[in-house]
Amino acid sequence: MIIWTVYDISSLVWSIFFSKEFAAFSIFVYLMMLIWKYQYFEQRGLRTPKFKFIVGNYFDLIKNKNESENVYKWTLQLGKTFGYYEGHSPVLVTSDLDIISEVFIRQFSNFSARKKNPMEGADTRDLNHLMRSSKCRWKRMRTIMNPTFSKQKLDNMSPLLIECIDRLINKIRKNNTNQLIIQKLLKKLTMDSLWKCTYGIDINIQNKSDDEYFEASEKVFSDAFKFKILKILSILFPELDSLWIFLTNFQNKIKKLIGFENEPKALIVEKFDKTLRERIANYQLNKKDYMQLLIDALDDEEKITKKYDKFDINELKDIHLEKKLTFNEIKANLKMFMLAGYESTSYALSFCFHMMAINKNEQEILYNEIEDFFINQSIVPDIQNVNNLSYLDMFCKEILRFYPISRVARRCVKESTIKGIKMTPGLVIRIDHRAIHFDPDLWGPVDPNEFFPLRHKEKRNPLSFLAFGVGPRICLGMKFALAQMKLALVKCLINFEIETTEHTPKFLEFTEGILRTTTNDFPIYFRSRLP
Ligand code: HEM
Ligand SMILES: *[C@@H]1O[C@H](CO)[C@@H](O)[C@H](O)[C@H]1NC(C)=O
Ligand SMILES: *[C@@H]1O[C@H](CO)[C@@H](O)[C@H](O)[C@H]1NC(C)=O
Ligand SMILES: *[C@@H]1O[C@H](CO)[C@@H](O)[C@H](O)[C@H]1NC(C)=O
Ligand SMILES: *[C@@H]1O[C@H](CO)[C@@H](O)[C@H](O)[C@H]1NC(C)=O
Ligand SMILES: *[C@@H]1O[C@H](CO)[C@@H](O)[C@H](O)[C@H]1NC(C)=O
Ligand SMILES: *[C@@H]1O[C@H](CO)[C@@H](O)[C@H](O)[C@H]1NC(C)=O
């Protein structure tokens, strides 16, 4: 009896759920909601570029894979602070330093999340790493990882990093044409050094021509750039995120099942998994690297670890957050380092090499400083003393100002009003870093469109340099990235004079997916300085 009743009710519910009337009604409600959502900026008295129903400004934004420039064009048109719609999700763009300092620094706890793709799922999902987490979950992880590049840890990494750079130099030396496609070599260098310095594994990738991990990781990145219909659907209809996540997983399972694709990510993830288990088993190794920091925090008690994750950061000011991670969180955060550190550093370095090749004057200033400090005083370069070269420091920063690689944005997690604008949870606040990095008021008097390292000698507003972001969520690997760039430049310049070939372009061309990188691989000529 009872069973029948339950059956009847559920079939009634199902038939309503799948009826045409219900579908029509749901679509009607959804469309009304969209109309209401598109009022967001108008209600706040903010201007927007012309947008279309359903897609908003999304396709104008990603047009020509030129996001930063497209946003900058809107800034020129609409002023320092305006809004646009990604699908129907509002994004507030600003280059107003007052708003930036409120959002990124003073009211950080109200804006402790990053902009996200709906496919990433909830910020608290076990598979989401530091970069994708927010609130107290972010704080728990960041507290554990902050010491990754402390002075002492960097000192320990110094010989490892030098070994990786020496491998690069040998590789260049061995090439009898002296003309090398630099991007691929630099990618291998950063991959090599990330594994060696942070995971404690020597994959000796620079010595291999097409190593499986290198190929695999290349695929991971190129995958992210592909035009993905599911990704676009998820941006246009984020309310259905569970459906998009389900379909993506389903698609991957099918691919695996029919052996269509040997899932490239799996190779890297498997290697992490194996190494992690080995390191946990051989706990006494105690290598003092990033992997060890994470392993030290390993805790099986998921409930204790995650008790406070959903709280805002200043809600729990007085509570001591336990420095614990679950096994899955460790795996996710291992993967994250590759995502965060690999392409960013290798492209930054390749921009440096390009600049030195086309601008011999800059190269000479750099070389003189290096000669004076290292060669004439017989000092051996290491991870700390490369910081003594002030021009080199300015050169690297100017490269990152001139060619910003990464975007910076926050997502509101708690309602707040800034400069009269009411910001509600979910709103993304995005910095127009193109506008700021080329603002003559912030970077003058020498024209910001000119490459001029000495402009960093003057004290500038700390919010005017955004290459590594700003506030408590600033790039975790900044010191490591800069040290690696400087060491590589110093050692290469000691060994080689860098020149253009007939195929080196005078101007770099860019393409922008997750990062802003160059479209074309170009060759550089290396002339040995040794007799
Ligand atoms: C030149 C190279 C690099 C550039 C230009 C760069 C840039 C950035 C930027 C702009 C952010 C966002 C900051 C913000 O939202 O305020 C970021 C975050 C991050 N970066 Fe880097 N990065 C570089 C290298 C690295 C390296 C080598 C690592 C690690 C080995 C790394 C790890 C991270 C992490 C973990 C975050 C997230 C921090 C958080 O959410 O708390 N980065 N980076
Ligand atoms: C991106 O925009 C800039 C400035 O408008 C333009 O010079 C450049 O050619 C554009 N790049 C692409 C790939 O369209
Ligand atoms: C030298 O470098 C070029 C370009 O990267 C490459 O095509 C060539 O195979 C290299 N030659 C040797 C001997 O490694
Ligand atoms: C790199 O490979 C070459 C030849 O493939 C080999 O002679 C050399 O010993 C290798 N170097 C290292 C450090 O493994
Ligand atoms: C370093 O030594 C070289 C050769 O002895 C000399 O020509 C050069 O001027 C010195 N550099 C500086 C900056 O003193
Ligand atoms: C390099 O800089 C550090 C810190 O500023 C300083 O203590 C050290 O003496 C400098 N080294 C040399 C060789 O100038
Ligand atoms: C966050 O916003 C609330 C409401 O506007 C405000 O009272 C609070 O001071 C803000 N938090 C910080 C750290 O400023």
XYZ file of C-alpha atoms and ligand atoms in Angstrom:
658
model
C 0.000 0.000 0.000
C 2.501 2.532 1.228
C 4.907 1.609 -1.518
C 2.238 2.227 -4.127
C 1.395 5.625 -2.718
C 5.001 6.682 -2.757
C 5.238 5.473 -6.315
C 2.142 7.397 -7.361
C 3.346 10.612 -5.812
C 6.761 10.365 -7.305
C 5.418 9.589 -10.763
C 3.079 12.540 -10.433
C 6.032 14.750 -9.494
C 8.014 13.407 -12.442
C 5.225 13.948 -14.893
C 4.866 17.561 -13.760
C 8.608 17.993 -13.916
C 8.780 16.753 -17.475
C 5.591 18.333 -18.752
C 5.747 20.931 -21.511
C 3.953 23.411 -19.302
C 6.539 23.089 -16.609
C 9.403 23.501 -19.073
C 7.803 26.588 -20.579
C 7.210 28.009 -17.122
C 10.827 27.382 -16.049
C 12.180 29.040 -19.154
C 9.886 31.991 -18.583
C 11.106 32.353 -14.988
C 14.706 32.053 -16.117
C 14.297 34.752 -18.766
C 12.677 37.080 -16.242
C 15.616 36.493 -13.958
C 18.017 37.370 -16.787
C 16.195 40.623 -17.477
C 16.477 41.430 -13.815
C 20.201 40.505 -13.743
C 20.974 42.855 -16.610
C 19.836 45.757 -14.406
C 22.831 45.305 -12.115
C 25.007 48.165 -13.325
C 22.168 50.456 -14.329
C 20.830 50.243 -10.771
C 24.235 51.373 -9.558
C 24.532 54.229 -12.006
C 27.489 52.616 -13.785
C 27.973 52.595 -17.525
C 28.441 49.423 -19.583
C 29.405 48.761 -23.168
C 26.430 47.739 -25.341
C 25.525 44.166 -24.485
C 23.360 41.436 -25.941
C 20.766 39.305 -24.205
C 22.089 35.900 -22.948
C 25.731 36.448 -24.020
C 26.180 39.911 -22.491
C 29.580 41.273 -23.566
C 31.302 37.902 -23.520
C 32.176 37.605 -27.204
C 33.344 41.221 -27.445
C 35.535 40.554 -24.438
C 37.369 37.553 -25.893
C 37.436 38.918 -29.458
C 40.783 38.293 -31.194
C 42.004 36.637 -27.989
C 42.874 40.142 -26.885
C 41.066 40.517 -23.559
C 43.287 43.089 -21.858
C 43.231 45.373 -24.883
C 39.483 44.980 -25.311
C 38.919 45.916 -21.673
C 41.288 48.860 -22.036
C 39.323 50.129 -25.060
C 36.205 50.134 -22.873
C 38.086 52.062 -20.186
C 39.030 54.726 -22.735
C 35.394 54.900 -23.745
C 33.599 54.662 -20.409
C 36.009 55.910 -17.766
C 37.924 54.448 -14.846
C 35.086 52.405 -13.374
C 32.384 50.627 -15.356
C 30.703 47.247 -15.702
C 30.264 44.544 -18.276
C 28.400 41.225 -18.390
C 30.035 37.862 -18.944
C 26.883 36.028 -19.984
C 24.692 37.674 -17.383
C 27.295 37.676 -14.593
C 28.356 41.204 -13.722
C 32.047 42.161 -13.776
C 33.071 45.547 -12.461
C 36.214 46.894 -14.125
C 38.242 49.556 -12.418
C 41.546 51.372 -12.615
C 40.620 53.630 -9.705
C 43.324 53.147 -7.072
C 40.961 54.056 -4.211
C 38.587 51.238 -5.122
C 41.485 48.850 -5.709
C 42.998 49.544 -2.320
C 39.634 49.016 -0.589
C 38.847 45.771 -2.436
C 42.304 44.207 -2.477
C 43.725 45.380 0.831
C 41.511 47.145 3.370
C 38.346 45.107 2.898
C 40.075 41.942 1.781
C 37.853 39.782 3.987
C 34.817 40.975 1.995
C 36.559 40.104 -1.276
C 38.626 37.041 -0.432
C 37.654 35.018 -3.527
C 39.099 35.008 -7.012
C 37.121 35.211 -10.249
C 36.149 31.709 -11.220
C 34.865 29.604 -14.032
C 31.526 28.007 -13.023
C 32.984 24.593 -13.942
C 35.333 24.796 -10.984
C 32.426 24.101 -8.657
C 32.147 25.357 -5.088
C 35.197 27.068 -3.545
C 35.102 24.429 -0.824
C 35.271 21.444 -3.181
C 37.989 19.054 -2.039
C 39.693 19.164 -5.434
C 39.959 22.945 -5.463
C 43.449 24.198 -4.597
C 44.687 27.424 -3.018
C 44.079 29.494 -6.138
C 40.455 28.409 -6.328
C 39.544 28.603 -2.668
C 38.246 31.501 -0.616
C 37.433 32.653 2.922
C 38.880 30.600 5.772
C 39.668 27.692 3.494
C 42.009 29.946 1.521
C 43.531 31.239 4.743
C 44.134 27.745 6.101
C 45.973 26.760 2.926
C 47.850 30.004 2.424
C 49.157 29.906 6.011
C 50.619 26.484 5.351
C 52.169 27.491 2.028
C 53.452 30.958 2.861
C 56.873 29.686 4.010
C 57.460 27.847 0.676
C 59.900 30.503 -0.510
C 61.240 31.836 2.799
C 64.837 33.064 2.742
C 66.148 29.854 4.212
C 64.156 27.667 1.835
C 65.376 29.728 -1.113
C 68.945 29.217 0.106
C 68.354 25.465 0.041
C 67.014 25.732 -3.496
C 69.943 27.756 -4.789
C 72.237 24.874 -5.869
C 69.283 23.033 -7.429
C 68.227 26.052 -9.427
C 71.802 26.674 -10.542
C 72.085 23.092 -11.713
C 68.952 23.506 -13.829
C 70.269 26.720 -15.375
C 73.633 25.102 -16.100
C 71.756 22.412 -17.982
C 70.159 25.122 -20.108
C 73.542 26.665 -20.833
C 74.996 23.302 -21.835
C 72.041 22.734 -24.060
C 72.617 26.059 -25.816
C 76.341 25.420 -26.065
C 75.841 22.030 -27.680
C 73.722 23.433 -30.494
C 76.065 23.978 -33.414
C 73.745 26.364 -35.250
C 73.724 28.755 -32.263
C 70.186 29.680 -33.300
C 67.675 28.386 -30.824
C 63.941 28.554 -30.451
C 64.027 29.985 -26.989
C 60.470 29.389 -25.693
C 60.699 25.629 -25.644
C 64.053 25.660 -23.872
C 62.788 28.104 -21.275
C 59.671 26.051 -20.688
C 61.841 23.042 -20.060
C 63.992 25.091 -17.704
C 61.046 26.250 -15.601
C 59.540 22.775 -15.601
C 62.874 21.285 -14.551
C 63.375 23.786 -11.747
C 59.816 23.578 -10.431
C 60.086 19.799 -10.075
C 63.530 19.961 -8.588
C 63.067 22.867 -6.200
C 59.517 22.343 -5.011
C 58.754 18.636 -5.401
C 62.312 17.410 -4.874
C 62.265 15.286 -8.031
C 64.898 15.348 -10.741
C 63.096 14.674 -14.013
C 66.145 15.840 -15.992
C 63.767 16.983 -18.661
C 66.149 19.364 -20.411
C 68.265 16.455 -21.550
C 65.355 14.732 -23.240
C 64.014 15.795 -26.584
C 60.394 14.805 -26.131
C 59.949 13.683 -22.628
C 56.521 12.298 -21.810
C 55.875 14.686 -18.940
C 56.836 17.698 -20.955
C 54.564 16.688 -23.788
C 51.826 15.925 -21.300
C 52.036 19.245 -19.551
C 52.131 21.104 -22.851
C 48.850 19.396 -23.662
C 47.377 20.405 -20.336
C 47.995 24.024 -21.212
C 46.969 23.924 -24.835
C 43.755 22.155 -23.767
C 42.858 25.113 -21.645
C 43.012 27.389 -24.675
C 40.823 25.361 -26.959
C 37.416 26.688 -27.879
C 35.361 24.570 -25.546
C 31.653 24.575 -26.029
C 30.969 23.312 -22.504
C 33.097 26.056 -21.015
C 31.216 28.720 -22.930
C 27.844 27.224 -21.986
C 28.918 27.261 -18.361
C 29.765 30.957 -18.584
C 26.469 31.792 -20.257
C 24.372 29.598 -17.949
C 26.296 29.333 -14.675
C 23.139 28.341 -12.778
C 23.417 24.918 -14.400
C 27.003 24.383 -13.238
C 26.323 20.863 -11.928
C 25.094 19.868 -15.368
C 28.214 21.232 -17.120
C 30.499 19.551 -14.612
C 28.600 16.293 -15.040
C 28.801 16.485 -18.843
C 32.529 17.260 -18.786
C 33.250 14.304 -16.535
C 31.001 12.147 -18.679
C 32.804 13.260 -21.839
C 36.177 12.459 -20.283
C 34.975 9.019 -19.180
C 33.731 8.206 -22.679
C 36.992 9.377 -24.214
C 38.921 7.164 -21.859
C 36.604 4.230 -22.427
C 37.006 4.233 -26.190
C 40.700 5.013 -25.836
C 40.199 8.093 -27.985
C 42.492 10.180 -25.880
C 45.216 9.126 -23.561
C 44.200 11.746 -21.021
C 47.418 13.796 -20.803
C 46.740 15.210 -17.358
C 46.652 11.690 -15.992
C 50.378 11.236 -16.590
C 51.360 14.183 -14.455
C 48.770 13.475 -11.815
C 49.884 9.847 -11.614
C 53.482 10.916 -11.134
C 52.440 13.253 -8.318
C 50.375 10.544 -6.750
C 53.193 8.009 -6.818
C 55.797 10.445 -5.539
C 53.519 11.751 -2.831
C 52.839 8.245 -1.525
C 56.552 7.468 -1.602
C 57.396 10.635 0.259
C 54.742 9.947 2.900
C 56.082 6.414 3.326
C 59.665 7.695 3.604
C 58.741 10.489 5.919
C 62.232 10.602 7.447
C 63.686 11.915 4.146
C 62.507 15.367 5.244
C 63.619 17.221 2.142
C 62.521 20.687 3.355
C 60.727 21.560 0.141
C 57.158 22.466 -0.843
C 56.050 18.856 -0.926
C 57.307 18.419 2.624
C 55.413 21.512 3.815
C 52.239 19.943 2.489
C 53.001 16.474 3.845
C 53.680 17.900 7.292
C 50.122 19.246 7.271
C 48.528 15.943 6.252
C 45.542 15.042 8.377
C 43.022 12.270 7.910
C 40.407 13.891 10.082
C 38.551 15.703 7.345
C 35.997 17.113 9.734
C 38.540 18.851 11.925
C 40.435 20.166 8.948
C 37.416 21.687 7.301
C 35.388 22.870 10.227
C 35.786 26.597 9.572
C 36.144 26.683 5.791
C 32.910 28.545 5.087
C 33.490 31.395 7.501
C 34.662 34.821 6.441
C 38.195 35.589 7.406
C 37.475 38.278 9.962
C 34.541 36.367 11.426
C 37.078 33.990 12.937
C 39.837 36.403 13.779
C 40.441 34.913 17.201
C 40.259 31.290 16.212
C 43.501 29.519 15.560
C 43.008 27.817 12.200
C 44.555 24.383 12.249
C 47.337 23.979 9.737
C 45.952 20.807 8.231
C 45.277 19.492 4.724
C 43.531 16.385 3.463
C 45.247 13.999 1.058
C 43.166 15.273 -1.880
C 43.947 18.866 -0.998
C 47.645 18.071 -1.079
C 47.314 16.512 -4.507
C 45.358 19.493 -5.797
C 47.931 21.918 -4.471
C 50.817 19.998 -5.991
C 49.179 20.313 -9.375
C 48.507 23.978 -8.771
C 52.200 24.868 -8.624
C 52.664 23.648 -12.161
C 49.672 25.645 -13.340
C 50.796 28.785 -11.537
C 54.528 28.716 -12.091
C 55.288 27.017 -15.371
C 54.033 29.146 -18.238
C 54.142 32.456 -16.378
C 57.851 32.296 -15.579
C 58.917 30.831 -18.908
C 57.135 33.524 -20.914
C 58.451 36.281 -18.654
C 61.962 34.990 -19.344
C 61.389 34.722 -23.045
C 60.225 38.370 -23.140
C 63.522 39.264 -21.409
C 65.555 37.426 -24.031
C 63.626 39.046 -26.841
C 64.158 42.497 -25.353
C 67.903 41.935 -24.922
C 68.186 40.726 -28.508
C 66.379 43.653 -30.116
C 67.774 46.241 -27.710
C 71.559 45.865 -27.569
C 71.856 48.963 -25.443
C 69.832 47.377 -22.627
C 71.903 44.224 -22.926
C 75.100 46.176 -22.583
C 73.945 47.959 -19.426
C 72.934 44.600 -17.957
C 76.198 42.990 -18.955
C 78.295 45.800 -17.485
C 76.530 45.482 -14.170
C 77.069 41.719 -14.187
C 80.705 42.054 -15.205
C 81.348 44.608 -12.521
C 79.724 42.616 -9.725
C 80.327 38.963 -10.551
C 83.204 38.699 -13.006
C 85.530 41.452 -11.786
C 85.033 40.537 -8.107
C 85.038 36.778 -8.789
C 81.712 36.311 -7.064
C 79.714 33.202 -7.921
C 76.056 33.969 -8.710
C 73.474 32.453 -6.376
C 69.809 32.854 -5.553
C 70.436 35.696 -3.077
C 73.269 37.768 -4.539
C 71.550 38.235 -7.915
C 69.315 40.594 -5.964
C 72.276 42.927 -5.461
C 72.098 44.016 -9.089
C 69.758 46.983 -9.118
C 69.525 47.461 -12.875
C 68.727 43.788 -13.396
C 65.933 44.124 -10.850
C 64.507 47.150 -12.645
C 64.863 45.420 -15.995
C 62.836 42.385 -14.868
C 60.137 44.577 -13.345
C 59.969 46.738 -16.449
C 59.500 43.621 -18.581
C 56.561 42.612 -16.391
C 55.096 46.124 -16.444
C 55.503 46.363 -20.203
C 54.239 42.851 -20.926
C 51.844 41.973 -18.091
C 51.197 38.226 -18.218
C 48.428 37.621 -15.760
C 45.111 39.283 -14.942
C 44.119 40.313 -11.427
C 40.573 40.135 -10.057
C 38.575 39.432 -6.910
C 35.077 38.145 -6.225
C 32.876 39.660 -3.545
C 31.913 37.237 -0.751
C 30.193 39.695 1.580
C 28.113 42.719 0.739
C 29.961 45.989 0.982
C 29.627 49.532 -0.326
C 32.691 51.218 -1.791
C 32.661 54.763 -3.150
C 28.863 54.568 -3.188
C 28.793 51.372 -5.256
C 26.916 48.560 -3.540
C 28.817 45.358 -4.224
C 27.052 42.039 -3.634
C 28.382 38.469 -3.298
C 29.347 37.026 -6.681
C 30.290 40.373 -8.240
C 33.736 40.194 -9.824
C 35.993 43.224 -9.460
C 38.595 43.219 -12.178
C 41.555 45.582 -12.435
C 42.268 47.081 -15.827
C 46.004 46.536 -15.404
C 46.647 47.700 -18.973
C 45.318 51.133 -18.022
C 47.361 51.263 -14.813
C 50.653 49.956 -16.194
C 50.575 52.578 -18.958
C 49.191 55.503 -16.981
C 51.538 58.512 -17.435
C 50.456 59.936 -14.060
C 51.649 56.784 -12.317
C 54.653 55.958 -14.484
C 55.801 59.277 -16.022
C 57.527 61.492 -16.881
C 59.152 59.151 -19.424
C 56.424 57.912 -21.797
C 55.027 54.623 -20.370
C 54.882 53.235 -23.900
C 58.657 53.266 -23.907
C 60.663 50.439 -22.374
C 62.639 52.261 -19.688
C 63.810 50.257 -16.630
C 65.162 53.291 -14.771
C 61.620 54.497 -14.129
C 61.495 51.924 -11.306
C 64.189 53.860 -9.453
C 61.626 56.409 -8.340
C 59.284 55.486 -5.545
C 55.894 54.747 -7.116
C 52.463 54.069 -5.704
C 52.635 50.366 -4.705
C 49.302 49.792 -6.465
C 50.744 50.849 -9.795
C 52.747 47.635 -10.305
C 50.313 44.736 -10.633
C 52.338 42.047 -12.404
C 52.134 39.807 -9.322
C 48.816 41.101 -8.041
C 48.314 42.938 -4.777
C 47.177 42.369 -1.185
C 47.112 39.179 0.895
C 46.490 37.074 -2.229
C 49.561 38.375 -4.036
C 51.485 35.785 -6.096
C 52.930 33.161 -3.771
C 55.862 32.433 -6.087
C 56.994 36.006 -6.728
C 60.382 35.700 -5.051
C 61.087 32.391 -6.717
C 60.000 33.633 -10.148
C 62.174 36.745 -9.905
C 65.158 34.786 -8.567
C 64.864 32.299 -11.379
C 64.614 35.032 -14.006
C 67.595 36.911 -12.601
C 69.805 33.856 -12.188
C 69.043 32.648 -15.698
C 69.760 36.073 -17.179
C 72.999 36.492 -15.237
C 74.349 33.071 -16.143
C 73.331 33.363 -19.783
C 74.836 36.813 -20.163
C 78.099 35.684 -18.577
C 78.269 32.950 -21.226
C 76.672 34.470 -24.302
C 76.017 37.584 -26.235
C 72.433 37.540 -27.409
C 71.461 38.624 -30.893
C 68.573 38.554 -33.308
C 68.456 36.272 -36.339
C 66.714 37.165 -39.562
C 63.644 35.351 -38.217
C 63.425 37.171 -34.893
C 60.397 39.499 -35.012
C 60.927 43.131 -34.068
C 57.639 43.253 -32.178
C 56.077 40.494 -30.158
C 52.569 39.387 -31.035
C 50.284 38.284 -28.245
C 47.454 35.899 -27.684
C 45.445 35.838 -24.507
C 43.786 32.846 -22.948
C 44.380 32.316 -19.256
C 47.691 34.161 -19.638
C 48.882 36.730 -22.152
C 51.609 34.985 -24.123
C 53.320 35.272 -27.484
C 51.771 33.614 -30.514
C 54.946 32.801 -32.362
C 58.007 30.832 -31.342
C 61.023 32.806 -32.446
C 64.755 32.026 -32.660
C 67.528 33.880 -30.829
C 71.201 33.824 -31.745
C 73.661 32.980 -28.942
C 77.262 34.094 -29.529
C 79.648 32.560 -27.032
C 81.672 35.045 -24.991
C 84.241 32.411 -24.074
C 87.302 32.314 -26.316
C 56.887 35.744 -13.686
C 56.184 34.789 -13.186
C 54.864 34.951 -12.476
C 53.899 35.915 -12.618
C 53.898 37.107 -13.577
C 52.852 35.601 -11.668
C 51.708 36.363 -11.489
C 50.711 36.069 -10.587
C 49.529 36.877 -10.405
C 49.193 38.165 -11.135
C 48.779 36.269 -9.455
C 47.428 36.771 -8.911
C 47.681 37.639 -7.729
C 46.457 38.357 -7.243
O 45.329 37.938 -7.564
O 46.595 39.358 -6.507
C 49.484 35.085 -9.029
C 49.031 34.213 -8.056
C 49.717 33.074 -7.688
N 50.959 32.679 -8.123
Fe 52.118 33.606 -9.491
N 53.188 34.460 -10.988
C 54.410 34.026 -11.454
C 55.105 32.920 -11.022
C 54.701 32.056 -10.045
C 55.446 30.905 -9.576
C 56.829 30.505 -10.064
C 54.682 30.309 -8.628
C 54.948 29.090 -7.794
C 55.934 28.303 -7.884
C 53.461 31.062 -8.504
C 52.436 30.763 -7.633
C 51.278 31.501 -7.494
C 50.194 31.126 -6.601
C 50.154 29.892 -5.722
C 49.211 32.117 -6.714
C 47.869 32.156 -5.980
C 48.005 32.839 -4.652
C 46.704 32.862 -3.880
O 45.623 32.765 -4.474
O 46.765 32.989 -2.644
N 53.502 32.119 -9.375
N 50.660 34.997 -9.729
C 44.995 43.611 -29.750
O 44.704 44.988 -29.590
C 45.784 45.862 -29.876
C 45.361 47.278 -29.541
O 44.125 47.574 -30.070
C 46.189 45.713 -31.341
O 47.296 46.544 -31.615
C 46.555 44.255 -31.591
O 46.850 44.066 -32.947
C 45.414 43.358 -31.192
N 45.842 41.975 -31.326
C 45.152 41.073 -32.006
C 45.690 39.691 -32.031
O 44.135 41.362 -32.600
C 69.501 23.677 -32.522
O 68.310 24.408 -32.282
C 67.379 24.397 -33.346
C 66.260 25.320 -33.020
O 65.843 25.173 -31.685
C 66.919 22.978 -33.572
O 66.011 22.932 -34.647
C 68.129 22.115 -33.885
O 67.722 20.779 -33.981
C 69.173 22.239 -32.771
N 70.367 21.532 -33.167
C 70.972 20.646 -32.390
C 72.209 20.038 -32.919
O 70.525 20.357 -31.288
C 72.363 13.907 -21.424
O 72.284 13.108 -22.576
C 73.533 12.845 -23.184
C 73.298 12.069 -24.452
O 71.971 11.754 -24.643
C 74.408 12.061 -22.214
O 75.667 11.831 -22.784
C 74.587 12.877 -20.947
O 75.304 12.144 -19.978
C 73.224 13.261 -20.364
N 73.437 14.157 -19.250
C 72.816 14.008 -18.095
C 73.130 15.005 -17.056
O 72.033 13.113 -17.886
C 85.895 44.786 -15.237
O 87.136 44.294 -15.756
C 87.275 44.536 -17.151
C 88.534 43.816 -17.592
O 89.515 43.849 -16.614
C 87.363 46.024 -17.400
O 87.536 46.281 -18.787
C 86.047 46.635 -16.937
O 86.098 48.049 -17.066
C 85.763 46.274 -15.517
N 84.432 46.686 -15.242
C 84.132 47.625 -14.385
C 82.689 48.074 -14.372
O 84.939 48.101 -13.640
C 74.359 42.161 -1.366
O 73.250 42.743 -0.722
C 73.111 42.356 0.631
C 71.796 42.869 1.149
O 71.553 44.163 0.650
C 74.320 42.856 1.416
O 74.213 42.466 2.752
C 75.570 42.239 0.793
O 76.718 42.759 1.431
C 75.651 42.534 -0.687
N 76.744 41.767 -1.242
C 77.728 42.313 -1.937
C 78.813 41.400 -2.375
O 77.746 43.489 -2.223
C 32.986 44.444 4.935
O 31.777 45.067 4.637
C 30.984 45.384 5.761
C 29.651 45.906 5.280
O 29.830 46.966 4.378
C 31.713 46.404 6.615
O 30.977 46.697 7.776
C 33.065 45.819 6.987
O 33.817 46.782 7.679
C 33.816 45.387 5.771
N 35.031 44.708 6.166
C 36.175 45.328 6.219
C 37.346 44.508 6.626
O 36.303 46.489 5.923
